[in-house]
Short mmCIF file of C-alpha atoms in Angstrom, two decimals:
data_model
loop_
_atom_site.label_atom_id
_atom_site.label_comp_id
_atom_site.label_asym_id
_atom_site.label_seq_id
_atom_site.Cartn_x
_atom_site.Cartn_y
_atom_site.Cartn_z
CA GLY A 1 8.94 5.04 -7.52
CA ILE A 2 6.80 4.23 -5.18
CA VAL A 3 6.48 0.19 -5.38
CA VAL A 4 10.52 0.58 -5.88
CA PHE A 5 10.80 2.82 -2.34
CA GLY A 6 7.74 0.94 -0.09
CA ALA A 7 9.39 -2.66 -1.46
CA ALA A 8 13.20 -1.15 -0.60
CA PHE A 9 11.13 -0.15 3.05
CA LEU A 10 10.13 -3.68 3.26
CA VAL A 11 13.39 -5.06 2.81
CA GLY A 12 15.11 -2.70 5.43
CA LEU A 13 11.71 -4.24 7.90
CA GLY A 14 13.27 -7.71 6.90
CA LEU A 15 16.87 -7.26 7.83
CA GLY A 16 15.66 -5.71 10.98
CA THR A 17 13.89 -8.52 12.82
CA TYR A 18 17.22 -9.93 12.72
CA THR A 19 18.65 -7.21 14.42
CA ARG A 20 15.79 -6.07 16.46
CA ARG A 21 15.46 -2.14 15.05
CA PRO A 22 13.06 -3.57 12.49
CA LEU A 23 12.46 0.49 11.61
CA SER A 24 15.98 1.87 12.21
CA THR A 25 17.34 -0.54 10.24
CA ALA A 26 15.01 -0.74 7.06
CA PHE A 27 14.63 3.79 7.46
CA LEU A 28 18.75 3.24 7.38
CA VAL A 29 18.61 0.43 4.05
CA LEU A 30 15.43 3.12 2.34
CA GLY A 31 18.66 6.22 2.43
CA SER A 32 21.03 4.18 1.11
CA PHE A 33 18.61 3.28 -1.58
CA THR A 34 18.09 7.14 -1.77
CA ALA A 35 21.39 8.43 -1.56
CA LEU A 36 22.05 6.26 -4.20
CA LEU A 37 19.40 7.60 -6.59
CA ILE A 38 20.73 10.42 -5.85
CA LEU A 39 23.80 9.63 -6.56
CA SER A 40 23.12 8.80 -9.62
CA ALA A 41 20.85 11.63 -10.69
CA THR A 42 23.18 14.98 -9.51
CA GLY A 43 26.25 13.31 -8.50
CA GLN A 44 26.48 15.67 -5.63
CA VAL A 45 27.88 13.18 -2.65
CA PHE A 46 27.23 15.19 -0.20
CA GLY A 47 23.30 15.55 -1.09
CA ALA A 48 23.46 12.22 -0.66
CA ALA A 49 25.48 12.29 2.22
CA ALA A 50 22.83 14.43 3.75
CA VAL A 51 19.86 12.30 3.28
CA LEU A 52 21.00 9.16 3.99
CA VAL A 53 21.64 11.21 7.81
CA ILE A 54 19.03 12.44 7.78
CA VAL A 55 16.85 9.33 6.52
CA GLY A 56 18.73 7.28 9.52
CA LEU A 57 18.48 9.44 11.94
CA VAL A 58 13.98 9.50 10.86
CA GLY A 59 14.70 5.66 11.33
CA LEU A 60 16.63 5.92 15.22
CA VAL A 61 13.13 8.01 16.17
CA ALA A 62 10.62 6.35 14.55
CA ASP A 63 12.18 3.54 16.63
CA SER A 64 12.96 4.95 19.52
CA MET A 65 8.55 5.85 19.46
CA ARG A 66 8.12 2.64 19.09
CA GLU A 67 9.80 1.03 21.43
CA THR A 68 8.21 3.85 24.10
CA PHE A 69 4.80 3.14 22.73
CA VAL A 70 5.26 -0.23 23.73
CA ARG A 71 6.70 0.95 26.85
CA LEU A 72 3.46 1.81 28.03
CA VAL A 73 1.83 0.17 26.98
CA ASP A 74 3.05 -3.08 28.24
CA GLY A 75 3.09 -1.19 32.10
CA TYR A 76 -0.86 -0.53 31.85
#
């Protein structure tokens, strides 16, 4: 399972290089994959949607933190 999630994350990072937001794109791809797994395992649409939204928001926060860190490091 870890290998599959890692591969989905790497595919998202690869797609994110084109959008210039690698972490948020990677987390969106990973969230979509996880939501699909939850939907197929339990059939709960709202649970799958909640997982997609939470993982997507974590990706946006991680990407924002990365940009802030880069600006802080470049400032010195």
